[in-house]
Tab-separated table of C-alpha atoms in Angstrom:
chain	number	residue	atom	x	y	z
A	781	MET	CA	6.084	-4.651	29.980
A	782	GLU	CA	2.329	-4.214	30.321
A	783	PRO	CA	1.387	-0.496	30.346
A	784	SER	CA	-0.279	0.722	33.519
A	785	SER	CA	-3.571	2.604	33.667
A	786	ALA	CA	-1.654	5.764	34.509
A	787	HIS	CA	0.560	5.317	31.452
A	788	ILE	CA	-2.502	4.852	29.235
A	789	GLN	CA	-4.161	7.946	30.667
A	790	GLU	CA	-0.961	9.906	30.095
A	791	LEU	CA	-1.013	8.927	26.421
A	792	ARG	CA	-4.677	9.907	26.138
A	793	SER	CA	-4.054	13.295	27.742
A	794	ALA	CA	-1.038	13.916	25.502
A	795	PHE	CA	-3.129	13.180	22.412
A	796	PHE	CA	-5.944	15.565	23.279
A	797	LYS	CA	-3.479	18.235	24.346
A	798	LYS	CA	-1.783	17.967	20.949
A	799	LEU	CA	-5.173	18.026	19.231
A	800	GLU	CA	-6.167	21.173	21.095
A	801	THR	CA	-2.822	22.868	20.412
A	802	GLU	CA	-2.182	21.893	16.789
A	803	GLY	CA	-5.574	20.867	15.482
A	804	ALA	CA	-6.196	17.828	13.317
A	805	PRO	CA	-3.999	17.579	10.186
A	806	VAL	CA	-6.932	16.484	7.993
A	807	GLU	CA	-9.912	18.405	6.694
A	808	GLY	CA	-12.924	18.181	8.947
A	809	GLY	CA	-10.829	16.814	11.802
A	810	PHE	CA	-10.299	13.211	12.833
A	811	HIS	CA	-13.137	10.749	12.370
A	812	PRO	CA	-15.583	10.767	15.325
A	813	VAL	CA	-15.353	6.973	15.648
A	814	ASP	CA	-11.589	7.153	16.093
A	815	LEU	CA	-11.812	10.043	18.552
A	816	ALA	CA	-14.308	8.023	20.581
A	817	ARG	CA	-11.848	5.091	20.632
A	818	VAL	CA	-9.082	7.357	21.903
A	819	LYS	CA	-11.327	8.658	24.658
A	820	ASN	CA	-12.982	5.408	25.726
A	821	SER	CA	-10.829	2.431	24.717
A	822	ASP	CA	-7.928	1.695	27.057
A	823	ASP	CA	-7.251	-1.499	25.090
A	824	TRP	CA	-6.584	0.419	21.869
A	825	LEU	CA	-4.205	2.866	23.538
A	826	ARG	CA	-2.491	-0.027	25.315
A	827	ARG	CA	-1.672	-1.537	21.911
A	828	PHE	CA	0.182	1.613	20.825
A	829	LEU	CA	2.265	1.572	24.002
A	830	ILE	CA	3.054	-2.143	23.687
A	831	HIS	CA	3.960	-1.668	20.016
A	832	HIS	CA	6.592	0.898	21.040
A	833	GLU	CA	7.650	-0.869	24.246
A	834	GLY	CA	6.235	1.842	26.495
A	835	ASN	CA	7.769	4.837	24.700
A	836	LEU	CA	5.122	7.537	25.105
A	837	ASN	CA	6.354	9.882	22.371
A	838	ASP	CA	6.600	7.130	19.750
A	839	ALA	CA	3.189	5.765	20.724
A	840	LEU	CA	1.662	9.247	20.463
A	841	GLN	CA	3.182	9.859	17.030
A	842	MET	CA	1.979	6.491	15.742
A	843	MET	CA	-1.521	7.126	17.077
A	844	TRP	CA	-1.564	10.591	15.474
A	845	ASP	CA	-0.407	9.208	12.109
A	846	CYS	CA	-2.879	6.345	12.408
A	847	LEU	CA	-5.874	8.636	12.908
A	848	GLU	CA	-4.727	10.874	10.059
A	849	TRP	CA	-4.440	7.876	7.720
A	850	ARG	CA	-7.773	6.408	8.821
A	851	LYS	CA	-9.571	9.664	8.018
A	852	THR	CA	-7.742	10.189	4.708
A	853	PHE	CA	-8.151	6.575	3.575
A	854	GLY	CA	-11.776	6.397	4.715
A	855	THR	CA	-11.053	3.336	6.828
A	856	ASN	CA	-14.162	3.554	9.017
A	857	ASP	CA	-16.419	3.706	5.971
A	858	ILE	CA	-15.057	0.638	4.155
A	859	SER	CA	-17.572	-2.190	3.768
A	860	GLU	CA	-18.748	-4.809	1.264
A	861	SER	CA	-20.774	-2.103	-0.473
A	862	ASN	CA	-17.782	0.017	-1.535
A	863	ILE	CA	-14.938	-2.432	-2.186
A	864	LYS	CA	-14.287	-4.475	-5.328
A	865	MET	CA	-16.108	-7.692	-4.460
A	866	GLU	CA	-14.657	-9.352	-7.557
A	867	TYR	CA	-11.284	-9.368	-5.794
A	868	VAL	CA	-12.816	-10.657	-2.567
A	869	ASN	CA	-14.661	-13.530	-4.254
A	870	GLU	CA	-11.471	-14.733	-5.975
A	871	GLY	CA	-10.264	-15.996	-2.604
A	872	CYS	CA	-6.816	-14.488	-2.896
A	873	LEU	CA	-7.152	-13.060	0.620
A	874	PHE	CA	-9.474	-14.432	3.297
A	875	THR	CA	-9.643	-15.361	6.956
A	876	HIS	CA	-10.287	-18.892	8.221
A	877	ASN	CA	-9.566	-20.801	11.462
A	878	ARG	CA	-6.967	-20.038	14.134
A	879	ASP	CA	-3.370	-20.859	14.979
A	880	LYS	CA	-2.166	-22.660	18.117
A	881	ASP	CA	-2.219	-19.368	20.043
A	882	GLY	CA	-5.896	-18.913	19.241
A	883	LYS	CA	-5.202	-16.058	16.808
A	884	SER	CA	-7.234	-15.658	13.633
A	885	ILE	CA	-5.414	-16.589	10.428
A	886	LEU	CA	-5.472	-14.187	7.475
A	887	VAL	CA	-4.554	-16.252	4.414
A	888	PHE	CA	-2.889	-14.822	1.314
A	889	LYS	CA	-2.989	-17.409	-1.501
A	890	SER	CA	-0.099	-16.184	-3.605
A	891	LYS	CA	-0.795	-18.313	-6.679
A	892	LYS	CA	-4.137	-16.519	-7.155
A	893	HIS	CA	-2.455	-13.123	-7.294
A	894	VAL	CA	-0.575	-12.087	-10.423
A	895	LYS	CA	1.432	-8.895	-10.214
A	896	GLY	CA	0.046	-6.022	-12.268
A	897	GLN	CA	-3.325	-7.593	-13.089
A	898	LYS	CA	-5.318	-5.845	-10.362
A	899	ASP	CA	-5.907	-2.208	-9.498
A	900	MET	CA	-3.558	-1.669	-6.553
A	901	ASP	CA	-5.735	0.993	-4.905
A	902	GLU	CA	-8.773	-1.307	-4.969
A	903	LEU	CA	-6.662	-4.190	-3.691
A	904	LYS	CA	-5.478	-2.059	-0.769
A	905	ARG	CA	-9.081	-1.324	0.159
A	906	VAL	CA	-9.808	-5.064	0.197
A	907	VAL	CA	-6.842	-5.630	2.528
A	908	VAL	CA	-8.006	-2.893	4.901
A	909	TYR	CA	-11.516	-4.353	4.820
A	910	TRP	CA	-10.185	-7.692	6.128
A	911	PHE	CA	-7.995	-5.972	8.723
A	912	GLU	CA	-10.932	-3.961	10.039
A	913	ARG	CA	-13.240	-6.982	9.995
A	914	LEU	CA	-10.748	-9.012	12.027
A	915	GLU	CA	-10.296	-6.129	14.474
A	916	ARG	CA	-14.029	-6.018	15.070
A	917	MET	CA	-14.363	-9.805	15.246
A	918	ASP	CA	-11.528	-10.347	17.730
A	919	LYS	CA	-11.739	-6.979	19.507
A	920	GLY	CA	-8.238	-5.952	18.447
A	921	ASN	CA	-6.538	-9.243	19.276
A	922	SER	CA	-3.477	-9.975	17.136
A	923	ILE	CA	-3.669	-12.108	13.975
A	924	THR	CA	-1.372	-14.452	12.041
A	925	LEU	CA	-0.589	-13.556	8.443
A	926	PHE	CA	-0.333	-16.791	6.444
A	927	PHE	CA	1.444	-16.685	3.068
A	928	ASP	CA	0.423	-19.798	1.113
A	929	MET	CA	3.315	-19.920	-1.380
A	930	ALA	CA	2.534	-23.357	-2.836
A	931	ASP	CA	2.790	-23.407	-6.648
A	932	THR	CA	3.989	-19.801	-6.629
A	933	GLY	CA	6.291	-18.385	-9.306
A	934	MET	CA	8.000	-15.107	-10.074
A	935	SER	CA	4.835	-13.658	-11.639
A	936	ASN	CA	2.998	-14.070	-8.322
A	937	MET	CA	5.640	-12.224	-6.296
A	938	ASP	CA	4.284	-8.690	-5.865
A	939	MET	CA	6.745	-6.831	-3.656
A	940	GLU	CA	4.671	-3.636	-3.639
A	941	PHE	CA	1.638	-5.488	-2.305
A	942	ILE	CA	3.627	-7.375	0.332
A	943	LYS	CA	5.291	-4.140	1.393
A	944	TYR	CA	1.860	-2.569	1.844
A	945	LEU	CA	0.661	-5.516	3.941
A	946	ILE	CA	3.675	-5.306	6.227
A	947	GLY	CA	3.417	-1.525	6.371
A	948	LEU	CA	-0.104	-1.732	7.761
A	949	PHE	CA	1.139	-3.797	10.694
A	950	LYS	CA	4.139	-1.552	11.171
A	951	VAL	CA	2.523	1.881	10.933
A	952	TYR	CA	-1.265	1.765	11.338
A	953	TYR	CA	-2.262	-1.401	13.247
A	954	PRO	CA	-0.320	-1.494	16.534
A	955	ASN	CA	0.499	-4.817	18.178
A	956	PHE	CA	-1.691	-6.598	15.632
A	957	LEU	CA	0.783	-9.184	14.311
A	958	ASN	CA	1.251	-12.563	15.972
A	959	TYR	CA	3.200	-14.517	13.312
A	960	ILE	CA	4.034	-14.311	9.634
A	961	VAL	CA	3.804	-17.935	8.497
A	962	ILE	CA	5.316	-18.657	5.073
A	963	PHE	CA	4.158	-22.017	3.734
A	964	GLU	CA	6.283	-23.919	1.186
A	965	MET	CA	8.179	-20.991	-0.218
A	966	PRO	CA	10.027	-21.809	-3.471
A	967	TRP	CA	13.799	-21.456	-3.142
A	968	ILE	CA	13.821	-19.012	-6.043
A	969	LEU	CA	12.033	-16.441	-3.845
A	970	ASN	CA	14.561	-16.582	-0.999
A	971	ALA	CA	16.236	-13.377	-2.179
A	972	ALA	CA	12.912	-11.546	-2.248
A	973	PHE	CA	12.132	-12.476	1.353
A	974	LYS	CA	15.557	-11.308	2.450
A	975	ILE	CA	14.480	-7.891	1.189
A	976	ILE	CA	11.154	-8.206	2.994
A	977	LYS	CA	12.944	-8.851	6.282
A	978	THR	CA	14.652	-5.465	6.007
A	979	TRP	CA	11.238	-3.792	6.120
A	980	LEU	CA	10.522	-5.231	9.564
A	981	PRO	CA	11.890	-4.255	12.974
A	982	ALA	CA	14.124	-6.819	14.653
A	983	LYS	CA	11.401	-8.112	16.971
A	984	ALA	CA	9.058	-8.644	14.013
A	985	VAL	CA	11.687	-10.591	12.034
A	986	GLN	CA	11.598	-13.178	14.813
A	987	LYS	CA	7.906	-13.689	14.068
A	988	ILE	CA	8.565	-14.952	10.516
A	989	LYS	CA	8.186	-18.738	10.386
A	990	PHE	CA	9.016	-20.822	7.301
A	991	VAL	CA	7.031	-24.066	7.282
A	992	ASN	CA	6.052	-26.991	5.074
A	993	LYS	CA	3.451	-29.734	5.441
A	994	SER	CA	5.478	-31.598	8.041
A	995	THR	CA	6.351	-28.582	10.240
A	996	LEU	CA	3.116	-26.571	10.009
A	997	LYS	CA	1.698	-28.451	12.996
A	998	GLU	CA	4.101	-26.497	15.230
A	999	PHE	CA	1.973	-23.384	14.642
A	1000	VAL	CA	-1.402	-24.629	13.354
A	1001	ASP	CA	-3.223	-27.731	14.578
A	1002	PRO	CA	-4.026	-30.267	11.817
A	1003	ASP	CA	-7.754	-29.801	12.440
A	1004	GLN	CA	-7.320	-26.060	11.803
A	1005	ALA	CA	-5.147	-26.527	8.698
A	1006	LEU	CA	-6.519	-26.879	5.181
A	1007	LYS	CA	-6.172	-30.138	3.243
A	1008	SER	CA	-3.803	-28.426	0.819
A	1009	TRP	CA	-1.523	-27.651	3.778
A	1010	GLY	CA	-1.499	-31.269	4.919
A	1011	GLY	CA	-4.272	-30.739	7.471
A	1012	ASN	CA	-7.750	-32.165	7.961
A	1013	ASP	CA	-9.937	-29.168	7.098
A	1014	GLU	CA	-11.684	-29.581	3.730
A	1015	TYR	CA	-12.807	-25.933	3.683
A	1016	VAL	CA	-13.202	-24.270	0.278
A	1017	PHE	CA	-13.366	-20.476	0.332
A	1018	SER	CA	-16.776	-18.905	-0.075
A	1019	PHE	CA	-17.308	-15.314	1.004
A	1020	VAL	CA	-19.689	-14.764	3.908
A	1021	PRO	CA	-20.780	-11.140	4.523
A	1022	GLU	CA	-19.985	-9.695	7.916
A	1023	GLN	CA	-22.793	-9.365	10.421
A	1024	ARG	CA	-21.954	-5.912	11.672
A	1025	LEU	CA	-23.384	-4.108	14.687
A	1026	ASN	CA	-23.603	-0.324	14.462
A	1027	LEU	CA	-22.736	0.673	17.993
A	1028	PRO	CA	-23.530	4.288	18.949
A	1029	LEU	CA	-20.683	6.604	19.813
A	1030	ASP	CA	-20.317	8.098	23.255
A	1031	LYS	CA	-22.822	10.957	23.334
A	1032	ASN	CA	-20.762	12.755	25.957
A	1033	ASP	CA	-17.674	12.841	23.745
A	1034	GLU	CA	-16.775	16.518	23.677
A	1035	THR	CA	-14.161	15.961	20.988
A	1036	ARG	CA	-16.886	14.828	18.624
A	1037	LYS	CA	-18.602	18.187	18.961
A	1038	LYS	CA	-15.475	19.897	17.704
A	1039	VAL	CA	-15.381	17.961	14.437
A	1040	LYS	CA	-16.522	19.795	11.328
A	1041	ASN	CA	-17.832	17.760	8.440
A	1042	PHE	CA	-17.450	19.464	5.088
A	1043	ASN	CA	-19.202	18.484	1.917
A	1044	SER	CA	-16.067	19.008	-0.133
A	1045	SER	CA	-16.459	21.148	-3.237
A	1046	LEU	CA	-12.877	20.666	-4.443
A	1047	SER	CA	-11.559	17.498	-6.074
A	1048	ILE	CA	-7.784	17.092	-5.787
A	1049	LEU	CA	-5.515	14.688	-7.648
A	1050	PRO	CA	-3.333	13.207	-6.282
A	1051	THR	CA	-5.298	12.724	-3.088
A	1052	GLU	CA	-2.408	12.082	-0.679
A	1053	VAL	CA	1.098	12.456	-2.102
A	1054	ILE	CA	2.742	14.707	-4.678
A	1055	ASN	CA	5.401	12.734	-6.500
A	1056	PHE	CA	8.283	14.842	-7.797
A	1057	VAL	CA	9.882	13.601	-11.019
A	1058	ASN	CA	12.775	14.744	-13.175
A	1059	ASP	CA	11.655	17.128	-15.896
A	1060	GLY	CA	14.804	18.095	-17.742
A	1061	SER	CA	17.039	19.779	-15.200
A	1062	GLU	CA	14.213	20.379	-12.700
A	1063	LEU	CA	12.400	18.268	-10.129
A	1064	THR	CA	8.694	18.962	-10.559
A	1065	GLY	CA	5.322	17.834	-9.279
A	1066	SER	CA	1.774	18.760	-10.193
A	1067	VAL	CA	-1.638	18.936	-8.549
A	1068	SER	CA	-4.959	19.009	-10.386
A	1069	LEU	CA	-7.853	20.941	-8.808
A	1070	THR	CA	-11.464	20.609	-9.972
A	1071	ASN	CA	-14.433	22.622	-8.705
A	1072	THR	CA	-17.104	19.934	-8.281
A	1073	SER	CA	-19.752	22.240	-6.807
A	1074	GLU	CA	-22.323	24.358	-8.573
A	1075	LYS	CA	-20.798	27.467	-7.044
A	1076	LEU	CA	-17.618	29.406	-7.565
A	1077	ILE	CA	-14.971	28.649	-4.995
A	1078	SER	CA	-11.752	30.285	-3.926
A	1079	TYR	CA	-8.680	28.115	-3.418
A	1080	LYS	CA	-5.574	28.785	-1.403
A	1081	LYS	CA	-2.568	26.477	-1.581
A	1082	VAL	CA	-0.307	26.603	1.440
A	1083	GLY	CA	3.005	24.764	1.525
A	1084	PHE	CA	4.771	24.067	4.777
A	1085	ARG	CA	7.684	22.105	6.125
A	1086	ILE	CA	7.224	19.881	9.128
A	1087	SER	CA	8.873	21.615	12.051
A	1088	HIS	CA	8.288	22.590	15.657
A	1089	SER	CA	7.413	26.110	14.571
A	1090	HIS	CA	3.903	26.850	13.352
A	1091	LEU	CA	4.775	30.261	11.886
A	1092	MET	CA	4.559	30.401	8.101
A	1093	SER	CA	5.767	33.213	5.860
A	1094	SER	CA	4.057	34.024	2.588
A	1095	PHE	CA	5.543	33.135	-0.750
A	1096	GLY	CA	3.947	36.329	-2.028
A	1097	MET	CA	3.504	34.873	-5.516
A	1098	GLU	CA	1.102	36.450	-7.961
A	1099	PRO	CA	-1.255	34.024	-9.732
A	1100	ARG	CA	-1.023	33.581	-13.451
A	1101	LEU	CA	-4.585	34.501	-14.280
A	1102	GLY	CA	-4.049	33.358	-17.858
A	1103	ASP	CA	-3.995	29.796	-16.546
A	1104	LEU	CA	-7.428	30.181	-14.954
A	1105	ALA	CA	-10.730	29.562	-16.665
A	1106	SER	CA	-13.071	32.383	-17.609
A	1107	SER	CA	-15.274	33.485	-14.731
A	1108	VAL	CA	-18.195	34.970	-16.664
A	1109	ARG	CA	-20.671	32.352	-15.406
A	1110	MET	CA	-19.123	31.969	-11.976
A	1111	LYS	CA	-21.276	32.337	-8.909
A	1112	LEU	CA	-18.514	31.318	-6.534
A	1113	ARG	CA	-14.757	31.463	-6.887
A	1114	LEU	CA	-11.735	29.694	-5.393
A	1115	GLY	CA	-8.581	31.482	-4.122
A	1116	ASP	CA	-5.040	30.069	-3.891
A	1117	TRP	CA	-2.231	31.427	-1.720
A	1118	ILE	CA	0.994	29.704	-0.669
A	1119	LYS	CA	2.761	30.013	2.657
A	1120	THR	CA	5.767	28.058	3.878
A	1121	THR	CA	8.516	27.978	6.470
A	1122	SER	CA	11.001	27.749	3.572
A	1123	PRO	CA	9.640	30.159	0.930
A	1124	GLU	CA	12.815	30.022	-1.123
A	1125	LYS	CA	12.594	26.251	-1.635
A	1126	PHE	CA	9.618	25.897	-4.017
A	1127	ARG	CA	8.220	27.694	-7.030
A	1128	VAL	CA	4.465	27.223	-7.370
A	1129	ARG	CA	2.372	28.432	-10.311
A	1130	PRO	CA	-0.382	29.518	-10.012
A	1131	SER	CA	-0.282	30.107	-6.272
A	1132	MET	CA	-3.682	31.765	-5.820
A	1133	GLY	CA	-6.786	32.135	-7.919
A	1134	THR	CA	-10.432	31.350	-8.543
A	1135	LEU	CA	-12.109	28.371	-10.133
A	1136	SER	CA	-15.452	28.073	-11.947
A	1137	PRO	CA	-17.915	25.229	-11.355
A	1138	GLY	CA	-16.794	22.124	-13.235
A	1139	VAL	CA	-13.488	23.714	-14.261
A	1140	SER	CA	-10.071	22.156	-13.562
A	1141	ILE	CA	-6.642	23.685	-13.174
A	1142	SER	CA	-3.161	22.190	-12.920
A	1143	ILE	CA	-0.783	23.635	-10.333
A	1144	ASN	CA	2.916	23.077	-10.959
A	1145	VAL	CA	5.375	22.796	-8.082
A	1146	VAL	CA	9.109	23.026	-8.791
A	1147	LEU	CA	11.934	22.356	-6.337
A	1148	GLN	CA	14.352	25.261	-6.670
A	1149	PRO	CA	17.981	24.454	-7.624
A	1150	GLY	CA	20.434	24.009	-4.782
A	1151	TYR	CA	18.123	22.256	-2.307
A	1152	GLN	CA	18.639	18.721	-1.060
A	1153	VAL	CA	16.328	16.105	-2.539
A	1154	PRO	CA	16.354	13.790	0.561
A	1155	GLY	CA	14.716	16.546	2.624
A	1156	LEU	CA	11.747	16.683	0.261
A	1157	SER	CA	9.899	13.912	2.102
A	1158	ARG	CA	9.612	16.190	5.157
A	1159	ASP	CA	7.652	18.813	3.225
A	1160	LYS	CA	3.903	19.106	2.883
A	1161	PHE	CA	1.445	21.264	0.997
A	1162	LEU	CA	-1.853	22.543	2.310
A	1163	ILE	CA	-4.620	23.447	-0.140
A	1164	MET	CA	-7.408	25.605	1.285
A	1165	ASN	CA	-10.614	26.661	-0.420
A	1166	LEU	CA	-13.789	28.535	0.451
A	1167	PRO	CA	-16.847	29.873	-1.411
A	1168	VAL	CA	-16.839	33.498	-2.566
A	1169	ASP	CA	-19.551	35.657	-4.102
A	1170	THR	CA	-17.651	38.108	-6.296
A	1171	PRO	CA	-16.787	36.631	-9.714
A	1172	ASP	CA	-13.894	38.846	-10.841
A	1173	MET	CA	-11.675	39.292	-7.803
A	1174	SER	CA	-8.145	40.581	-8.273
A	1175	ALA	CA	-5.106	38.991	-6.667
A	1176	ALA	CA	-5.033	41.781	-4.083
A	1177	GLU	CA	-8.700	41.254	-3.240
A	1178	LEU	CA	-8.173	37.507	-2.877
A	1179	GLY	CA	-5.183	38.106	-0.633
A	1180	GLU	CA	-7.225	40.439	1.548
A	1181	LEU	CA	-10.071	37.915	1.627
A	1182	TRP	CA	-7.776	35.201	2.974
A	1183	LYS	CA	-6.375	37.531	5.622
A	1184	GLN	CA	-9.856	38.309	6.915
A	1185	LEU	CA	-11.369	34.811	6.757
A	1186	SER	CA	-12.655	33.306	9.973
A	1187	GLY	CA	-12.002	29.702	8.991
A	1188	LYS	CA	-15.638	28.789	9.347
A	1189	ASN	CA	-16.185	27.768	5.727
A	1190	VAL	CA	-12.622	26.831	4.829
A	1191	GLU	CA	-11.791	23.348	3.563
A	1192	GLN	CA	-8.258	22.025	4.033
A	1193	HIS	CA	-6.479	19.335	2.023
A	1194	ARG	CA	-2.968	18.197	2.936
A	1195	LEU	CA	-0.557	16.523	0.532
A	1196	LYS	CA	2.743	14.904	1.379
A	1197	CYS	CA	5.795	14.980	-0.876
A	1198	SER	CA	7.918	12.147	-2.203
A	1199	ILE	CA	10.380	11.314	-4.950
A	1200	GLY	CA	8.695	9.304	-7.673
A	1201	ALA	CA	8.956	8.331	-11.298
A	1202	SER	CA	6.925	8.870	-14.446
A	1203	SER	CA	4.483	6.189	-15.471
A	1204	THR	CA	4.451	4.667	-18.928
A	1205	ASP	CA	1.845	7.093	-20.237
A	1206	GLY	CA	3.961	10.084	-19.299
A	1207	GLN	CA	1.762	11.268	-16.434
A	1208	ILE	CA	3.061	11.686	-12.922
A	1209	ARG	CA	2.364	8.617	-10.837
A	1210	ASN	CA	1.367	9.629	-7.326
A	1211	GLY	CA	1.816	7.279	-4.449
A	1212	THR	CA	0.116	6.697	-1.127
A	1213	ALA	CA	1.011	8.017	2.291
A	1214	PHE	CA	2.877	4.929	3.389
A	1215	GLY	CA	6.238	3.988	2.017
A	1216	SER	CA	6.534	6.748	-0.568
A	1217	SER	CA	9.810	8.276	0.532
A	1218	GLY	CA	12.805	6.401	-0.770
A	1219	SER	CA	10.661	3.740	-2.418
A	1220	THR	CA	12.339	4.237	-5.782
A	1221	ASP	CA	15.749	3.061	-4.553
A	1222	VAL	CA	14.205	0.084	-2.789
A	1223	ASP	CA	12.181	-0.893	-5.855
A	1224	ARG	CA	15.277	-0.576	-8.028
A	1225	GLN	CA	17.208	-2.800	-5.631
A	1226	ILE	CA	14.381	-5.342	-5.580
A	1227	SER	CA	14.154	-5.372	-9.375
A	1228	LYS	CA	17.898	-5.915	-9.625
A	1229	ILE	CA	17.832	-8.811	-7.175
A	1230	LEU	CA	14.811	-10.433	-8.817
A	1231	SER	CA	16.516	-10.084	-12.199
A	1232	GLN	CA	19.595	-11.808	-10.801
A	1233	VAL	CA	17.407	-14.532	-9.296
A	1234	THR	CA	15.696	-15.038	-12.659
A	1235	GLN	CA	19.070	-15.306	-14.381
A	1236	LEU	CA	20.213	-17.744	-11.717
A	1237	ASN	CA	17.103	-19.833	-12.299
A	1238	GLU	CA	17.749	-19.891	-16.051
A	1239	ASN	CA	21.347	-20.970	-15.454
A	1240	HIS	CA	20.122	-23.643	-13.073
A	1241	CYS	CA	17.694	-24.975	-15.700
A	1242	SER	CA	20.475	-24.992	-18.294
A	1243	LEU	CA	22.822	-26.884	-15.960
A	1244	HIS	CA	20.039	-29.315	-15.122
A	1245	ALA	CA	19.483	-30.018	-18.829
A	1246	ASP	CA	23.237	-30.481	-19.372
A	1247	LEU	CA	23.349	-32.880	-16.446
A	1248	LYS	CA	20.490	-34.900	-17.914
A	1249	ARG	CA	22.303	-35.149	-21.242
A	1250	SER	CA	25.509	-36.137	-19.453
A	1251	GLN	CA	23.678	-38.876	-17.554
A	1252	LYS	CA	22.213	-40.244	-20.782
A	1253	LEU	CA	25.672	-40.314	-22.379
A	1254	GLN	CA	27.076	-42.081	-19.328
A	1255	TRP	CA	24.378	-44.764	-19.473
A	1256	LEU	CA	24.976	-45.202	-23.186
A	1257	THR	CA	28.733	-45.490	-22.592
A	1258	ILE	CA	28.228	-48.023	-19.803
A	1259	THR	CA	25.876	-50.058	-21.999
A	1260	LEU	CA	28.352	-50.100	-24.872
A	1261	VAL	CA	31.217	-51.096	-22.540
A	1262	VAL	CA	29.167	-53.971	-21.111
A	1263	VAL	CA	28.140	-55.194	-24.566
A	1264	PHE	CA	31.715	-54.896	-25.816
A	1265	GLY	CA	32.965	-56.790	-22.769
A	1266	PHE	CA	30.532	-59.639	-23.293
A	1267	ALA	CA	31.545	-59.779	-26.960
A	1268	ILE	CA	35.242	-60.080	-26.046
A	1269	ILE	CA	34.517	-62.819	-23.512
A	1270	TYR	CA	32.417	-64.673	-26.059
A	1271	PHE	CA	35.085	-64.593	-28.747
A	1272	LEU	CA	37.854	-65.533	-26.298
A	1273	GLY	CA	35.772	-68.525	-25.217
A	1274	GLN	CA	35.380	-69.661	-28.825
A	1275	GLU	CA	39.134	-69.626	-29.737
A	1276	PRO	CA	40.378	-72.683	-27.679
A	1277	ARG	CA	37.562	-74.844	-29.032
A	1278	SER	CA	38.666	-74.089	-32.560
A	1279	VAL	CA	42.247	-75.144	-31.712
A	1280	GLU	CA	41.062	-78.456	-30.182
A	1281	GLU	CA	38.936	-79.239	-33.250
A	1282	GLN	CA	41.896	-78.641	-35.520
A	1283	THR	CA	44.058	-81.060	-33.408
A	1284	CYS	CA	41.485	-83.916	-33.321
A	1285	PHE	CA	40.827	-84.078	-37.032
A	1286	GLN	CA	44.425	-83.805	-38.222
A	1287	PRO	CA	45.304	-86.880	-40.471
């Protein structure tokens, strides 16, 4: 059902009411470009409503999450100047021509992508670049994702990358998918695509189309299909930079005036998600803070659980000053203080302190025994920092400082939580905002299935070789039988003649 103007306006009002009540969940607020789209673009809001079949609450939540991700990921700032052009020029992912519905085709040439050979974060930025470019080119019209699986093997099947692609359509780009066309998929990858289908809602599963050279014409005209697909287009990929227009934002946008842009003085790793891993009998995560300014800054780490209540009680933890760097040369310090709706759930050390220019500190977060691991994905941590002038502030003085702050100079950094695993070098591997929770079980299941598929393929090859040998033996047996048969016939034909000769010449 097509959303009405009243329904669109209701969604817009609900968004700005939530923004006024709760504030933006990212430092500096939502990006002005995105706020302008919410205020001025009925088409964009209509897509959220269509994506959720008119459900206002679901559309609002998706729009809220979308704007948070766009600001955190830096989506509006992505261009040819800040992505890895080496990946773009390989032609693994590109857009060319349109399908029968007039939708742009985004082509993923699987054989040019080998799992594990590219930096996944850089690859994600390339994907978002193409998504944003297509949005601008077609004004938000939906696109067809074309998986060219010709000559693809197990080494080209990157489930993490495909999951990210699908996740963008599902979570951050509403009503943006027309079809998923899968061209000449090898049978060995059938099991993998059964897993992929589980990541899609039922209505999206219906959009998956498996085609070959003879059936592609049902979705793409021959003149729009490449020669390698059985079409008439002799196109060979060559990157063409986007001709981009910098349109001014609405000058009357009041929401833009509310946005604060901070020149962040605190570097935080991980940037989005704290992955908790098993460390002996404990589930732990860590966050690294670095003062990148020339001043001393004060940091405050606030942990909170997503809930309808905005009240947070203090952990009341004292910082371990022994973990902090010397502050002799500090001009500005950073204070850390943790608050949460479930103070008994986490142990955080150090929870508040100061940080010298250029100095780093590692904050350890431990899930207390007795708490359910599945609920961890609903928790978040907020790190706050501000400049201070006094170099040697006590914990009590820092606590008093944070109570009296006006919020004018405070930076905020939010981190989500997920269950992860240790990387091969022993460091904690931190994920991205999408698809972190529960990804370990899914990846384990995928690995198990792919292992079984590989074993099945090996067995198939072995049976095929045995069959070939059996066929050769059969042909050899048949040949010998025929030769032996002719020999018997020949000798049987010679025996009567010998008898006749003996009779004729008998004296």
